[in-house]
mmCIF file of C-alpha atoms and ligand atoms in Angstrom:
data_model
loop_
_atom_site.group_PDB
_atom_site.id
_atom_site.type_symbol
_atom_site.label_atom_id
_atom_site.label_comp_id
_atom_site.label_asym_id
_atom_site.label_seq_id
_atom_site.Cartn_x
_atom_site.Cartn_y
_atom_site.Cartn_z
ATOM 1 C CA UNK A 215 60.339 80.998 172.198
ATOM 2 C CA UNK A 216 63.876 82.188 172.541
ATOM 3 C CA UNK A 217 65.167 78.763 171.622
ATOM 4 C CA UNK A 218 63.001 78.991 168.468
ATOM 5 C CA UNK A 219 64.646 82.264 167.525
ATOM 6 C CA UNK A 220 68.066 80.767 168.149
ATOM 7 C CA UNK A 221 67.230 77.967 165.799
ATOM 8 C CA UNK A 222 66.351 80.577 163.110
ATOM 9 C CA UNK A 223 69.693 82.327 163.732
ATOM 10 C CA UNK A 224 71.511 79.083 163.099
ATOM 11 C CA UNK A 225 69.506 78.584 159.919
ATOM 12 C CA UNK A 226 70.262 82.071 158.720
ATOM 13 C CA UNK A 227 73.953 81.499 159.323
ATOM 14 C CA UNK A 228 74.025 78.361 157.251
ATOM 15 C CA UNK A 229 71.983 79.838 154.417
ATOM 16 C CA UNK A 230 73.507 79.872 150.920
ATOM 17 C CA UNK A 231 72.013 80.947 147.538
ATOM 18 C CA UNK A 232 73.069 80.342 143.945
ATOM 19 C CA UNK A 233 70.416 82.453 142.296
ATOM 20 C CA UNK A 234 68.824 85.873 142.848
ATOM 21 C CA UNK A 235 65.335 84.289 143.205
ATOM 22 C CA UNK A 236 66.501 82.042 146.024
ATOM 23 C CA UNK A 237 67.925 85.038 147.858
ATOM 24 C CA UNK A 238 64.723 87.044 147.385
ATOM 25 C CA UNK A 239 62.482 84.300 148.921
ATOM 26 C CA UNK A 240 64.882 84.098 151.835
ATOM 27 C CA UNK A 241 64.622 87.884 152.266
ATOM 28 C CA UNK A 242 60.799 87.764 152.159
ATOM 29 C CA UNK A 243 60.727 84.822 154.542
ATOM 30 C CA UNK A 244 62.661 86.704 157.263
ATOM 31 C CA UNK A 245 62.480 90.380 156.520
ATOM 32 C CA UNK A 246 59.226 90.752 154.553
ATOM 33 C CA UNK A 247 56.126 92.437 155.863
ATOM 34 C CA UNK A 248 54.584 89.143 156.807
ATOM 35 C CA UNK A 249 57.916 87.598 157.575
ATOM 36 C CA UNK A 250 59.185 85.684 160.593
ATOM 37 C CA UNK A 251 60.744 88.713 162.190
ATOM 38 C CA UNK A 252 57.545 90.736 162.210
ATOM 39 C CA UNK A 253 55.760 87.757 163.711
ATOM 40 C CA UNK A 254 58.279 87.732 166.585
ATOM 41 C CA UNK A 255 58.042 91.500 167.044
ATOM 42 C CA UNK A 256 54.274 91.133 167.312
ATOM 43 C CA UNK A 257 54.800 88.537 170.065
ATOM 44 C CA UNK A 258 56.858 90.999 172.051
ATOM 45 C CA UNK A 259 53.898 92.370 173.975
ATOM 46 C CA UNK A 260 52.936 88.954 175.259
ATOM 47 C CA UNK A 261 56.383 88.158 176.632
ATOM 48 C CA UNK A 262 56.676 88.391 180.441
ATOM 49 C CA UNK A 263 58.497 91.472 181.579
ATOM 50 C CA UNK A 264 61.519 89.755 183.085
ATOM 51 C CA UNK A 265 62.230 88.085 179.707
ATOM 52 C CA UNK A 266 61.631 91.114 177.481
ATOM 53 C CA UNK A 267 65.307 92.120 177.485
ATOM 54 C CA UNK A 268 66.720 88.761 176.372
ATOM 55 C CA UNK A 269 63.870 88.312 173.896
ATOM 56 C CA UNK A 270 64.441 91.741 172.354
ATOM 57 C CA UNK A 271 68.225 91.150 172.042
ATOM 58 C CA UNK A 272 67.726 87.770 170.436
ATOM 59 C CA UNK A 273 65.272 89.101 167.898
ATOM 60 C CA UNK A 274 67.615 91.964 167.009
ATOM 61 C CA UNK A 275 70.425 89.498 166.561
ATOM 62 C CA UNK A 276 68.331 87.469 164.137
ATOM 63 C CA UNK A 277 67.361 90.651 162.232
ATOM 64 C CA UNK A 278 70.958 91.872 161.938
ATOM 65 C CA UNK A 279 72.152 88.424 160.827
ATOM 66 C CA UNK A 280 69.405 88.084 158.188
ATOM 67 C CA UNK A 281 70.109 91.598 156.821
ATOM 68 C CA UNK A 282 73.852 90.971 156.699
ATOM 69 C CA UNK A 283 73.358 87.648 154.927
ATOM 70 C CA UNK A 284 71.169 89.258 152.237
ATOM 71 C CA UNK A 285 73.721 92.017 151.570
ATOM 72 C CA UNK A 286 76.654 89.526 151.486
ATOM 73 C CA UNK A 287 75.037 87.091 149.063
ATOM 74 C CA UNK A 288 73.663 89.850 146.807
ATOM 75 C CA UNK A 289 77.178 91.146 146.348
ATOM 76 C CA UNK A 290 78.564 87.781 145.421
ATOM 77 C CA UNK A 291 75.749 87.133 142.888
ATOM 78 C CA UNK A 292 76.197 90.549 141.290
ATOM 79 C CA UNK A 293 79.931 90.015 140.786
ATOM 80 C CA UNK A 294 79.257 86.715 139.090
ATOM 81 C CA UNK A 295 76.883 88.380 136.675
ATOM 82 C CA UNK A 296 79.563 90.869 135.653
ATOM 83 C CA UNK A 297 81.853 87.924 134.788
ATOM 84 C CA UNK A 298 79.308 86.679 132.298
ATOM 85 C CA UNK A 299 79.209 90.112 130.604
ATOM 86 C CA UNK A 300 80.481 90.855 127.057
ATOM 87 C CA UNK A 301 84.075 91.333 128.121
ATOM 88 C CA UNK A 302 84.406 88.068 129.984
ATOM 89 C CA UNK A 303 87.470 87.619 132.116
ATOM 90 C CA UNK A 304 89.871 90.335 131.042
ATOM 91 C CA UNK A 305 92.889 88.538 132.526
ATOM 92 C CA UNK A 306 92.403 85.438 130.360
ATOM 93 C CA UNK A 307 95.083 84.883 127.656
ATOM 94 C CA UNK A 308 93.738 85.863 124.184
ATOM 95 C CA UNK A 309 92.713 83.393 121.521
ATOM 96 C CA UNK A 310 95.572 83.092 118.917
ATOM 97 C CA UNK A 311 94.771 85.241 115.822
ATOM 98 C CA UNK A 312 95.313 83.382 112.561
ATOM 99 C CA UNK A 313 97.710 85.550 110.453
ATOM 100 C CA UNK A 314 97.086 85.696 106.742
ATOM 101 C CA UNK A 315 99.822 85.426 104.145
ATOM 102 C CA UNK A 316 100.532 86.900 100.762
ATOM 103 C CA UNK A 317 99.048 85.148 97.769
ATOM 104 C CA UNK A 318 101.710 83.418 95.663
ATOM 105 C CA UNK A 319 100.725 85.569 92.627
ATOM 106 C CA UNK A 320 101.429 88.710 94.674
ATOM 107 C CA UNK A 321 104.711 87.276 95.913
ATOM 108 C CA UNK A 322 105.958 86.577 92.372
ATOM 109 C CA UNK A 323 104.594 89.918 91.082
ATOM 110 C CA UNK A 324 106.431 91.804 93.817
ATOM 111 C CA UNK A 325 109.616 89.946 93.136
ATOM 112 C CA UNK A 326 109.438 90.772 89.425
ATOM 113 C CA UNK A 327 108.812 94.450 90.275
ATOM 114 C CA UNK A 328 111.717 94.499 92.612
ATOM 115 C CA UNK A 329 114.144 92.951 90.058
ATOM 116 C CA UNK A 330 113.160 95.477 87.362
ATOM 117 C CA UNK A 331 113.039 98.449 89.638
ATOM 118 C CA UNK A 332 116.689 97.783 90.478
ATOM 119 C CA UNK A 333 117.570 98.645 86.857
ATOM 120 C CA UNK A 334 115.410 101.673 86.684
ATOM 121 C CA UNK A 335 111.965 100.452 85.614
ATOM 122 C CA UNK A 336 108.923 102.030 87.118
ATOM 123 C CA UNK A 337 105.516 100.314 87.560
ATOM 124 C CA UNK A 338 102.476 101.390 85.469
ATOM 125 C CA UNK A 339 98.911 100.246 85.337
ATOM 126 C CA UNK A 340 95.941 100.395 82.997
ATOM 127 C CA UNK A 341 92.253 99.525 83.042
ATOM 128 C CA UNK A 342 91.005 95.917 82.851
ATOM 129 C CA UNK A 343 88.040 96.976 80.706
ATOM 130 C CA UNK A 344 89.663 98.259 77.515
ATOM 131 C CA UNK A 345 88.733 99.635 74.142
ATOM 132 C CA UNK A 346 89.654 98.101 70.830
ATOM 133 C CA UNK A 347 92.286 100.723 70.050
ATOM 134 C CA UNK A 348 94.498 100.044 73.169
ATOM 135 C CA UNK A 349 94.122 96.224 73.168
ATOM 136 C CA UNK A 350 94.336 95.621 69.439
ATOM 137 C CA UNK A 351 94.473 98.325 66.782
ATOM 138 C CA UNK A 352 97.285 100.468 68.174
ATOM 139 C CA UNK A 353 99.306 97.309 68.646
ATOM 140 C CA UNK A 354 99.285 96.614 64.911
ATOM 141 C CA UNK A 355 96.243 94.358 65.061
ATOM 142 C CA UNK A 356 93.733 96.114 62.867
ATOM 143 C CA UNK A 357 90.201 94.838 62.483
ATOM 144 C CA UNK A 358 90.065 91.477 60.679
ATOM 145 C CA UNK A 359 93.777 90.852 61.359
ATOM 146 C CA UNK A 360 93.997 87.082 61.726
ATOM 147 C CA UNK A 361 96.313 87.405 64.770
ATOM 148 C CA UNK A 362 93.336 88.667 66.800
ATOM 149 C CA UNK A 363 92.288 85.044 66.915
ATOM 150 C CA UNK A 364 95.404 84.223 68.951
ATOM 151 C CA UNK A 365 93.602 85.677 71.908
ATOM 152 C CA UNK A 366 89.918 84.768 72.347
ATOM 153 C CA UNK A 367 88.274 87.846 73.643
ATOM 154 C CA UNK A 368 85.519 88.616 76.149
ATOM 155 C CA UNK A 369 83.449 91.525 74.870
ATOM 156 C CA UNK A 370 81.436 93.698 77.216
ATOM 157 C CA UNK A 371 77.787 93.312 76.247
ATOM 158 C CA UNK A 372 77.320 93.593 72.483
ATOM 159 C CA UNK A 373 79.615 96.588 71.926
ATOM 160 C CA UNK A 374 82.642 95.239 70.051
ATOM 161 C CA UNK A 375 84.618 98.322 71.067
ATOM 162 C CA UNK A 376 84.488 97.475 74.820
ATOM 163 C CA UNK A 377 86.300 94.342 76.012
ATOM 164 C CA UNK A 378 88.254 92.809 78.840
ATOM 165 C CA UNK A 379 91.913 93.205 77.980
ATOM 166 C CA UNK A 380 93.449 90.045 76.639
ATOM 167 C CA UNK A 381 96.978 91.093 77.551
ATOM 168 C CA UNK A 382 98.820 93.828 79.474
ATOM 169 C CA UNK A 383 100.301 95.081 76.194
ATOM 170 C CA UNK A 384 97.412 97.544 76.252
ATOM 171 C CA UNK A 385 99.211 99.401 79.033
ATOM 172 C CA UNK A 386 102.208 99.901 76.778
ATOM 173 C CA UNK A 387 99.999 101.893 74.402
ATOM 174 C CA UNK A 388 98.534 104.025 77.177
ATOM 175 C CA UNK A 389 101.949 104.691 78.641
ATOM 176 C CA UNK A 390 103.514 105.660 75.337
ATOM 177 C CA UNK A 391 100.570 107.928 74.518
ATOM 178 C CA UNK A 392 101.104 109.829 77.752
ATOM 179 C CA UNK A 393 104.870 109.797 78.340
ATOM 180 C CA UNK A 394 107.830 111.114 76.327
ATOM 181 C CA UNK A 395 110.833 108.724 75.992
ATOM 182 C CA UNK A 396 113.020 107.628 77.563
ATOM 183 C CA UNK A 397 110.584 105.002 78.937
ATOM 184 C CA UNK A 398 111.374 102.139 81.267
ATOM 185 C CA UNK A 399 108.242 100.657 82.690
ATOM 186 C CA UNK A 400 106.686 97.341 83.704
ATOM 187 C CA UNK A 401 102.954 96.783 83.904
ATOM 188 C CA UNK A 402 101.628 93.991 86.002
ATOM 189 C CA UNK A 403 97.930 93.143 85.867
ATOM 190 C CA UNK A 404 95.022 90.830 85.355
ATOM 191 C CA UNK A 405 94.000 89.711 81.868
ATOM 192 C CA UNK A 406 91.098 87.791 80.455
ATOM 193 C CA UNK A 407 90.613 85.232 77.660
ATOM 194 C CA UNK A 408 87.660 83.237 76.607
ATOM 195 C CA UNK A 409 89.372 79.887 77.167
ATOM 196 C CA UNK A 410 88.315 76.586 78.663
ATOM 197 C CA UNK A 411 89.542 76.178 82.220
ATOM 198 C CA UNK A 412 91.916 73.332 82.750
ATOM 199 C CA UNK A 413 95.036 72.482 84.858
ATOM 200 C CA UNK A 414 97.176 74.422 82.401
ATOM 201 C CA UNK A 415 95.055 77.462 81.412
ATOM 202 C CA UNK A 416 92.424 79.672 82.904
ATOM 203 C CA UNK A 417 90.139 82.431 81.577
ATOM 204 C CA UNK A 418 91.564 84.911 84.122
ATOM 205 C CA UNK A 419 95.274 85.166 84.816
ATOM 206 C CA UNK A 420 98.024 87.690 85.309
ATOM 207 C CA UNK A 421 100.823 89.113 83.140
ATOM 208 C CA UNK A 422 103.682 91.501 83.448
ATOM 209 C CA UNK A 423 104.564 93.644 80.477
ATOM 210 C CA UNK A 424 107.858 95.383 80.072
ATOM 211 C CA UNK A 425 108.691 98.315 77.832
ATOM 212 C CA UNK A 426 111.928 100.181 77.107
ATOM 213 C CA UNK A 427 112.067 103.077 74.696
ATOM 214 C CA UNK A 428 115.021 105.363 74.074
ATOM 215 C CA UNK A 429 117.473 106.393 71.393
ATOM 216 C CA UNK A 430 119.590 103.545 69.940
ATOM 217 C CA UNK A 431 118.055 100.708 71.830
ATOM 218 C CA UNK A 432 119.123 97.402 70.331
ATOM 219 C CA UNK A 433 118.235 93.700 70.362
ATOM 220 C CA UNK A 434 121.396 93.210 72.446
ATOM 221 C CA UNK A 435 119.971 95.453 75.199
ATOM 222 C CA UNK A 436 116.794 93.313 75.157
ATOM 223 C CA UNK A 437 118.752 90.127 75.533
ATOM 224 C CA UNK A 438 120.982 91.431 78.371
ATOM 225 C CA UNK A 439 117.973 92.761 80.248
ATOM 226 C CA UNK A 440 116.194 89.412 80.027
ATOM 227 C CA UNK A 441 119.375 87.549 81.011
ATOM 228 C CA UNK A 442 119.715 89.741 84.089
ATOM 229 C CA UNK A 443 116.064 89.031 84.922
ATOM 230 C CA UNK A 444 116.330 85.227 84.577
ATOM 231 C CA UNK A 445 119.517 85.141 86.755
ATOM 232 C CA UNK A 446 117.801 87.174 89.453
ATOM 233 C CA UNK A 447 114.474 85.379 89.308
ATOM 234 C CA UNK A 448 115.433 81.751 88.813
ATOM 235 C CA UNK A 449 119.180 81.702 89.388
ATOM 236 C CA UNK A 450 119.702 80.384 85.887
ATOM 237 C CA UNK A 451 122.182 81.988 83.555
ATOM 238 C CA UNK A 452 121.517 80.457 80.173
ATOM 239 C CA UNK A 453 118.729 81.726 77.853
ATOM 240 C CA UNK A 454 117.930 81.437 74.183
ATOM 241 C CA UNK A 455 115.752 83.600 71.976
ATOM 242 C CA UNK A 456 113.825 81.704 69.345
ATOM 243 C CA UNK A 457 112.386 83.576 66.400
ATOM 244 C CA UNK A 458 108.629 84.046 66.740
ATOM 245 C CA UNK A 459 105.786 86.291 65.672
ATOM 246 C CA UNK A 460 103.850 89.014 67.520
ATOM 247 C CA UNK A 461 102.113 91.761 65.509
ATOM 248 C CA UNK A 462 103.430 94.479 67.842
ATOM 249 C CA UNK A 463 107.144 93.572 67.678
ATOM 250 C CA UNK A 464 109.563 93.146 64.820
ATOM 251 C CA UNK A 465 111.633 91.040 65.101
ATOM 252 C CA UNK A 466 109.881 88.926 67.713
ATOM 253 C CA UNK A 467 111.215 86.095 69.847
ATOM 254 C CA UNK A 468 110.188 83.578 72.409
ATOM 255 C CA UNK A 469 112.483 83.356 75.432
ATOM 256 C CA UNK A 470 113.559 79.968 76.759
ATOM 257 C CA UNK A 471 115.640 79.476 79.889
ATOM 258 C CA UNK A 472 117.911 76.476 80.378
ATOM 259 C CA UNK A 473 116.326 74.874 83.486
ATOM 260 C CA UNK A 474 118.627 71.814 83.464
ATOM 261 C CA UNK A 475 117.985 68.148 83.688
ATOM 262 C CA UNK A 476 119.023 67.406 87.222
ATOM 263 C CA UNK A 477 116.109 65.365 88.403
ATOM 264 C CA UNK A 478 112.886 63.702 87.405
ATOM 265 C CA UNK A 479 110.844 66.939 87.831
ATOM 266 C CA UNK A 480 113.159 68.747 85.447
ATOM 267 C CA UNK A 481 112.633 66.057 82.837
ATOM 268 C CA UNK A 482 108.876 66.288 83.263
ATOM 269 C CA UNK A 483 108.482 70.041 83.094
ATOM 270 C CA UNK A 484 110.937 70.521 80.225
ATOM 271 C CA UNK A 485 109.632 67.493 78.380
ATOM 272 C CA UNK A 486 113.136 66.028 78.443
ATOM 273 C CA UNK A 487 114.764 68.977 76.722
ATOM 274 C CA UNK A 488 116.061 70.981 79.668
ATOM 275 C CA UNK A 489 114.549 74.186 78.099
ATOM 276 C CA UNK A 490 111.443 76.128 79.309
ATOM 277 C CA UNK A 491 109.628 78.781 77.495
ATOM 278 C CA UNK A 492 108.987 81.756 79.806
ATOM 279 C CA UNK A 493 107.970 84.802 77.790
ATOM 280 C CA UNK A 494 107.505 86.615 74.502
ATOM 281 C CA UNK A 495 109.514 89.678 73.422
ATOM 282 C CA UNK A 496 110.789 91.736 70.577
ATOM 283 C CA UNK A 497 111.704 95.163 69.262
ATOM 284 C CA UNK A 498 108.621 97.418 69.312
ATOM 285 C CA UNK A 499 107.292 97.663 65.709
ATOM 286 C CA UNK A 500 107.795 101.178 64.329
ATOM 287 C CA UNK A 501 104.027 101.181 63.486
ATOM 288 C CA UNK A 502 103.240 100.828 67.124
ATOM 289 C CA UNK A 503 105.535 103.694 68.111
ATOM 290 C CA UNK A 504 103.932 105.935 65.516
ATOM 291 C CA UNK A 505 100.406 104.888 66.617
ATOM 292 C CA UNK A 506 101.335 106.067 70.077
ATOM 293 C CA UNK A 507 102.829 109.411 68.964
ATOM 294 C CA UNK A 508 106.529 108.486 69.232
ATOM 295 C CA UNK A 509 108.839 109.275 66.316
ATOM 296 C CA UNK A 510 110.150 105.881 65.092
ATOM 297 C CA UNK A 511 113.074 107.508 63.260
ATOM 298 C CA UNK A 512 114.362 108.941 66.483
ATOM 299 C CA UNK A 513 113.444 106.223 68.971
ATOM 300 C CA UNK A 514 113.476 102.498 69.155
ATOM 301 C CA UNK A 515 112.745 100.049 71.958
ATOM 302 C CA UNK A 516 111.955 96.599 73.144
ATOM 303 C CA UNK A 517 109.037 94.985 74.872
ATOM 304 C CA UNK A 518 108.337 91.741 76.565
ATOM 305 C CA UNK A 519 105.410 89.994 78.227
ATOM 306 C CA UNK A 520 105.123 87.008 80.625
ATOM 307 C CA UNK A 521 102.487 85.138 82.558
ATOM 308 C CA UNK A 522 102.803 85.432 86.359
ATOM 309 C CA UNK A 523 100.989 82.149 87.044
ATOM 310 C CA UNK A 524 103.363 80.289 84.765
ATOM 311 C CA UNK A 525 106.396 81.646 86.651
ATOM 312 C CA UNK A 526 104.801 80.958 90.050
ATOM 313 C CA UNK A 527 104.036 77.365 88.927
ATOM 314 C CA UNK A 528 107.687 76.852 87.985
ATOM 315 C CA UNK A 529 109.089 78.433 91.081
ATOM 316 C CA UNK A 530 106.832 76.639 93.544
ATOM 317 C CA UNK A 531 106.282 73.467 91.612
ATOM 318 C CA UNK A 532 102.512 73.950 91.418
ATOM 319 C CA UNK A 533 100.859 71.489 89.078
ATOM 320 C CA UNK A 534 97.465 73.029 88.514
ATOM 321 C CA UNK A 535 96.728 76.687 87.694
ATOM 322 C CA UNK A 536 93.279 76.419 89.281
ATOM 323 C CA UNK A 537 94.863 76.213 92.755
ATOM 324 C CA UNK A 538 95.548 79.988 92.530
ATOM 325 C CA UNK A 539 91.896 80.875 92.510
ATOM 326 C CA UNK A 540 90.324 78.380 94.840
ATOM 327 C CA UNK A 541 91.411 80.109 98.025
ATOM 328 C CA UNK A 542 92.016 76.873 99.836
ATOM 329 C CA UNK A 543 93.834 77.788 103.036
ATOM 330 C CA UNK A 544 95.788 74.547 102.971
ATOM 331 C CA UNK A 545 97.270 75.803 99.722
ATOM 332 C CA UNK A 546 97.705 79.442 100.673
ATOM 333 C CA UNK A 547 99.207 78.633 104.087
ATOM 334 C CA UNK A 548 102.209 77.053 102.403
ATOM 335 C CA UNK A 549 103.417 80.561 101.359
ATOM 336 C CA UNK A 550 103.516 81.885 104.902
ATOM 337 C CA UNK A 551 107.257 81.904 105.341
ATOM 338 C CA UNK A 552 107.839 83.696 102.027
ATOM 339 C CA UNK A 553 108.333 87.512 102.056
HETATM 340 N N1 DAH B 635 101.044 90.141 74.697
HETATM 341 C C1 DAH B 635 101.619 88.835 74.454
HETATM 342 C C2 DAH B 635 100.660 87.765 74.926
HETATM 343 O O1 DAH B 635 99.810 88.063 75.675
HETATM 344 C C3 DAH B 635 102.915 88.723 75.211
HETATM 345 C C4 DAH B 635 103.940 89.580 74.659
HETATM 346 C C5 DAH B 635 104.804 89.117 73.606
HETATM 347 C C6 DAH B 635 104.148 90.878 75.069
HETATM 348 C C7 DAH B 635 105.794 89.863 73.059
HETATM 349 C C8 DAH B 635 105.113 91.659 74.491
HETATM 350 C C9 DAH B 635 105.948 91.168 73.495
HETATM 351 O O2 DAH B 635 105.315 92.936 74.910
HETATM 352 O O3 DAH B 635 106.946 91.940 72.964
HETATM 353 O O4 DAH B 635 100.829 86.634 74.572
#
């Protein structure tokens, strides 16, 4: 009998368990009510007196070993379970976090803001859903004016007075209505036109509008301001102003910069001329000043407007305007190193 118990002791010592269930059946087998130990204890009364001492000690040894084993394995299994918990191994190095980057439109917009703020322009904004007055009428584009057709308009529902602004020139009007000259402001923002989407044009894009109103502002001031801008923005120091027409400025001009003809790309984007058109500008029409409550006999000023996408496409050599709105990370990632 004692040998039998010793065999059990050896078995208990060797025992290993990978799961809680395995450990539990081990516990029941030895320590349970109908377990092996109780069977041996029941045998105790039948053991001859001279052997009772050794028998008792061996059974106790088996009991202690079995109990110690259960406690030991239970602890190991419980620790393992904690590892699988929601925090995992807290000492493991973290997964790398993918950093985002600024959108090229934001980069160019911020650069334009910076350049103009260095010469005293502040930033102003207006609503994207506009009324007829601020988008058209106050800008010298009364109802039935043919120039309204220059910008195909999205109207909001069937109310012809509520529309998505077709240009940021609407912010000029709002700013002049609310601010006394001198005024030096630029207004970046999103604009909308009912145009077919292609590589060169989109129905949603961005513009920056500039406005300068003070006493004795001249066309020379306009030209110097734009020259300063093109030098800072593109590093190019030759511009030309071509006569043009906008209802809200008189005289009006289109601004070209001399891009150069240094390589094949220059030939392609300037169509072999070396010149690139980058914005529209002019002296604010006295009618517009009066519409906005500014005395045109006392004040004069200039305005200009440019498309941000167009400038970004030139700076970064982007061939298709649709890239800006597709949110393809392979495209966006390329602007990571920029400010
Ligand atoms: N609003 C014009 C457009 O969207 C751009 C423009 C031209 C703005 C001349 C001006 C300006 O302020 O003087 O095409």
